[in-house]
XYZ file of C-alpha atoms in Angstrom:
253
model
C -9.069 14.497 -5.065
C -9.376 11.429 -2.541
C -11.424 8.704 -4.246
C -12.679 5.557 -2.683
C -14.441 2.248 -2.879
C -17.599 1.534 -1.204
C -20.324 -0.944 -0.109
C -23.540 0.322 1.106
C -26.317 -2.206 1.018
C -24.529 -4.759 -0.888
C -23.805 -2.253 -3.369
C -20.303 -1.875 -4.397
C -18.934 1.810 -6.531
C -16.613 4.725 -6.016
C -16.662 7.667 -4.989
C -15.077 11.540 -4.589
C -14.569 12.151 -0.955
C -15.045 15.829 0.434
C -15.040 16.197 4.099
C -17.386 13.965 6.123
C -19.193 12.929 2.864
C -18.851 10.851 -0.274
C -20.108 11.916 -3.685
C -20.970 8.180 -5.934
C -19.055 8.615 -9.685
C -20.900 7.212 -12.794
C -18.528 4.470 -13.604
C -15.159 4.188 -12.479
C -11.532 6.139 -11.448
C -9.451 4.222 -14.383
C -11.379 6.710 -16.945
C -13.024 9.472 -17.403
C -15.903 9.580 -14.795
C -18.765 12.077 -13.760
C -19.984 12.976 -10.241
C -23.386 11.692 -9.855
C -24.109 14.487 -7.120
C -25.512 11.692 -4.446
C -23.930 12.383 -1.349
C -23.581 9.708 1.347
C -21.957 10.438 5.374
C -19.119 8.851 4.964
C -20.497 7.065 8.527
C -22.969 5.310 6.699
C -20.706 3.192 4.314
C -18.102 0.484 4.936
C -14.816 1.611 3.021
C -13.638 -0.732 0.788
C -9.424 -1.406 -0.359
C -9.752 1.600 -2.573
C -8.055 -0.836 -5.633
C -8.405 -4.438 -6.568
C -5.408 -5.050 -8.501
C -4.445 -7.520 -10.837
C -0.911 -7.800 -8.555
C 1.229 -5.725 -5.816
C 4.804 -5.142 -7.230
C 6.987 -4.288 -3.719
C 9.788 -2.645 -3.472
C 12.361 -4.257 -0.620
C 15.348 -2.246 1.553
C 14.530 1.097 0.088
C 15.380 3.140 2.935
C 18.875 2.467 4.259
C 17.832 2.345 7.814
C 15.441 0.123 7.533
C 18.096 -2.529 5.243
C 20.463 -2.092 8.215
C 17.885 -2.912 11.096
C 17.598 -5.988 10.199
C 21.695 -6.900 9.013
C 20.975 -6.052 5.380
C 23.164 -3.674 2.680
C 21.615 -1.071 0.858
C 21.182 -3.270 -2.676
C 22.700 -2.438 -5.967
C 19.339 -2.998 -7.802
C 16.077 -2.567 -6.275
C 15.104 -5.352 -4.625
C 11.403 -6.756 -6.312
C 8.552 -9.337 -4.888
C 4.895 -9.806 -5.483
C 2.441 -10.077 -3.148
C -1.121 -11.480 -4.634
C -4.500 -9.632 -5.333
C -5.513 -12.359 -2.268
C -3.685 -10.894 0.388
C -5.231 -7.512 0.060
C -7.841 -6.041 2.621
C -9.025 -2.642 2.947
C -9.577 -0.106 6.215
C -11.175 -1.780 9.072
C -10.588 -5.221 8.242
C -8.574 -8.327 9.927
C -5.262 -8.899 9.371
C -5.510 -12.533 10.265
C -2.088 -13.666 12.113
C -0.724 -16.664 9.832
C -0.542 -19.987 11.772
C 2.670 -20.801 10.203
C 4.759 -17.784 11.840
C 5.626 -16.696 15.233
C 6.978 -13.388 14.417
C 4.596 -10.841 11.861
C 5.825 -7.581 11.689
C 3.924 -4.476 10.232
C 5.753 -2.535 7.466
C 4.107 1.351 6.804
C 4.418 1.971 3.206
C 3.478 4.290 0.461
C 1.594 2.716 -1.876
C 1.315 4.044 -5.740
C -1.438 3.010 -7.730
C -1.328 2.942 -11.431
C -3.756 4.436 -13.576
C -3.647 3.295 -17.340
C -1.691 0.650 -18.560
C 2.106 0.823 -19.288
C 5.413 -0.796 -20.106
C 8.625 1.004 -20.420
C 7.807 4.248 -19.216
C 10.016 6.465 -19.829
C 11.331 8.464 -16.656
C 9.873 11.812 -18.159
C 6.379 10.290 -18.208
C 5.995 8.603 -15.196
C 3.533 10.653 -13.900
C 1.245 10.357 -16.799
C 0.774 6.703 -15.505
C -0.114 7.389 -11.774
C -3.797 7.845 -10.304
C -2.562 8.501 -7.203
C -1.104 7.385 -3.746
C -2.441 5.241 -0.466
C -0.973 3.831 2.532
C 0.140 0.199 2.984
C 1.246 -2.258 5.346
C 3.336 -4.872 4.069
C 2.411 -7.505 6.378
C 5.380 -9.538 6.994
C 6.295 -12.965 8.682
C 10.000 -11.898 9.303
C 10.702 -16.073 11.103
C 9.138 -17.279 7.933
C 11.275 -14.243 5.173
C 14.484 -15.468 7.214
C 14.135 -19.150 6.717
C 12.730 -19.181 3.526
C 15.022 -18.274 0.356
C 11.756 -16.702 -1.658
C 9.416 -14.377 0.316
C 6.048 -15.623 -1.294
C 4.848 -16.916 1.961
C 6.077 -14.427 4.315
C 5.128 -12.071 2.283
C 1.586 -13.443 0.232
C -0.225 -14.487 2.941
C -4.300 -13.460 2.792
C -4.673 -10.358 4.757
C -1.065 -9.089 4.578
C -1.543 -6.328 2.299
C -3.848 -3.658 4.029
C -4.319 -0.617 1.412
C -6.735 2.334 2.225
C -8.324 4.790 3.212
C -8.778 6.290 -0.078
C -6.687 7.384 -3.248
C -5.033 10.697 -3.057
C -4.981 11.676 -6.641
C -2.857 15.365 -5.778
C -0.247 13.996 -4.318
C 3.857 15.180 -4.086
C 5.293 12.111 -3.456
C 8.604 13.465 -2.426
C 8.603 14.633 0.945
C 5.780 13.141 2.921
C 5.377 11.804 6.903
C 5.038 8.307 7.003
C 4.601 6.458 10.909
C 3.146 3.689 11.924
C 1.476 3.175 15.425
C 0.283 -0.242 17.156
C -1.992 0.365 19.918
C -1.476 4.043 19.894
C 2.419 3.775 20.268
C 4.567 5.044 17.926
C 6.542 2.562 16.357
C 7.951 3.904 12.546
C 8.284 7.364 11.610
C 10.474 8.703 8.575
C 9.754 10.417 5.419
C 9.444 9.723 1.713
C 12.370 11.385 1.246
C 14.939 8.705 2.733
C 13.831 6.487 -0.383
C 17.133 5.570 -1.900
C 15.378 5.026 -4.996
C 12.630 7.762 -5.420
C 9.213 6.584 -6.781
C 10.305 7.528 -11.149
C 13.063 5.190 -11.062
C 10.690 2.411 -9.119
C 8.273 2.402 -12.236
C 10.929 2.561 -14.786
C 12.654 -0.389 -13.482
C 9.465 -2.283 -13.098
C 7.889 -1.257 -16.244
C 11.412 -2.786 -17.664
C 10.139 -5.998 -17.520
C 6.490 -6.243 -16.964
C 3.317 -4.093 -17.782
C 1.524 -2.582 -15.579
C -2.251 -2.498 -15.730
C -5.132 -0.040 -14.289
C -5.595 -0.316 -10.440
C -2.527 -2.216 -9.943
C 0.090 -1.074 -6.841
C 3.529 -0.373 -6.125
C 4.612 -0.674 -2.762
C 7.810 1.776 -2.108
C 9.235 0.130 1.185
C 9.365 0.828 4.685
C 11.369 2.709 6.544
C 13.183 1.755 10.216
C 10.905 0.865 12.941
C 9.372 -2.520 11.943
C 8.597 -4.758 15.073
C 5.913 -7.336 15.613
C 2.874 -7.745 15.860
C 0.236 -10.063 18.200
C -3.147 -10.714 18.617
C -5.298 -8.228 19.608
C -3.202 -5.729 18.638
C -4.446 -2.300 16.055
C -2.059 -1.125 14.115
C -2.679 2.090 12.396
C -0.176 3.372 9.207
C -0.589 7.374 8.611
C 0.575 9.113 5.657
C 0.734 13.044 5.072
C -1.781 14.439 2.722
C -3.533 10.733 2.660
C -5.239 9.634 6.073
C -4.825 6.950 8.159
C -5.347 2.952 7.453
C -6.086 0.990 10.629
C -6.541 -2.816 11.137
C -6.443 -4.973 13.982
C -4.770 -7.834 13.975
C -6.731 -11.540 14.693
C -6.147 -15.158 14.947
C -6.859 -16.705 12.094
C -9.489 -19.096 11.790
């Protein structure tokens, strides 16, 4: 089931979508919901970031590839960072290119959204906590990330966590195309497979220290193939079985 957020005529809700159309749910995807059988083109509604969460836990050099592009080792313990419910934007809109940084970089990621709240879940129910799956960029200023010993700026800024199209709530995680285009070129391609640590020991590690609550994300990493970004440029992240986020990059104002 793919299940997004909407606006259509200042209205905000959610809904089931099948095909070229969008069927509005009584109430809302973090319990149990009914279709309200009122169908809207899919063309006729703006698509919202398909979660607002109360935070983005990321995940950092979780494909080996990726850790050694850029004159990393693979690290003992996965490597955790926020990013904050402010830098989120859904399909369609700005990223807006920081006017600290010289050097953004997009970052294709599959994103896991969590669907009741938790705290040390065990590795045997970690599904029972998942709604389902999107695609993410993790929006990066790599000048700032280098020069900076904590990554909440090159990492936090407003518009650097694109999420969308939709949630995929029938999902197998475990062996999925991710790539990432900019201007129609490929740029990233690799699969969820490379993940040195696969998406159960993510959560239980997380879920270690913090709770988790309804809506919120887990970003898995990226794999190789990160380069920059400018303005002007539309950068598109596709995942198998999910769709295709796409944003365009602008100066920011």
């Amino acid at each position: 089931m793919r299940i997004a957020r909407f606006s259509i005529d200042g209205n905000v809700g959610f809904g089931v979508v099948e095909g070229d159309e969008l069927d509005v749910i009584k109430g809302h995807p973090f319990a149990a919901f009914e279709r309200s059988g009122q169908k809207v083109p899919l063309d006729k509604i703006r698509l919202l970031p398909p979660t607002l969460p109360n935070k983005i836990v990321a995940i950092g050099r979780n494909y080996a590839e990726h850790a050694a592009e850029l004159g990393n080792e693979v690290p003992d313990a996965p490597v955790t960072f926020f990013k904050p419910s402010t830098s989120v934007v859904g399909p369609g809109d700005p990223i807006a290119y920081p006017s600290f940084s010289q050097e953004v970089h997009h970052e294709a990621e599959l994103a896991v959204v969590i669907g009741r709240m938790c705290r040390e879940v065990p590795r045997e129910r970690v599904k029972d906590v998942i709604l389902g799956y999107t695609c993410a960029n993790d929006i990066t200023a790599r000048d700032v990330q280098r020069r900076e010993q904590q990554w909440t700026r090159a990492k936090g800024f407003d518009s650097s966590c694109p999420l969308g199209p939709w949630i995929e709530t029938e999902l197998d995680p475990r062996d999925l195309t991710i790539q990432c285009t900019v201007n129609g070129e490929q740029r990233q391609l690799g699969r969820t497979s490379e993940m040195i640590r696969p998406i159960e020991d993510l959560i239980v590690h997380i879920t270690e220290a913090m709770t988790l609550l309804p809506g919120d994300v887990v970003l898995t990493g990226t794999p190789a193939g990160v380069g920059p970004l400018n303005v002007g440029d539309e950068v598109a992240v596709t995942i198998e079985g999910i769709g295709t986020l796409t944003n365009k990059v602008i100066k920011r104002g």
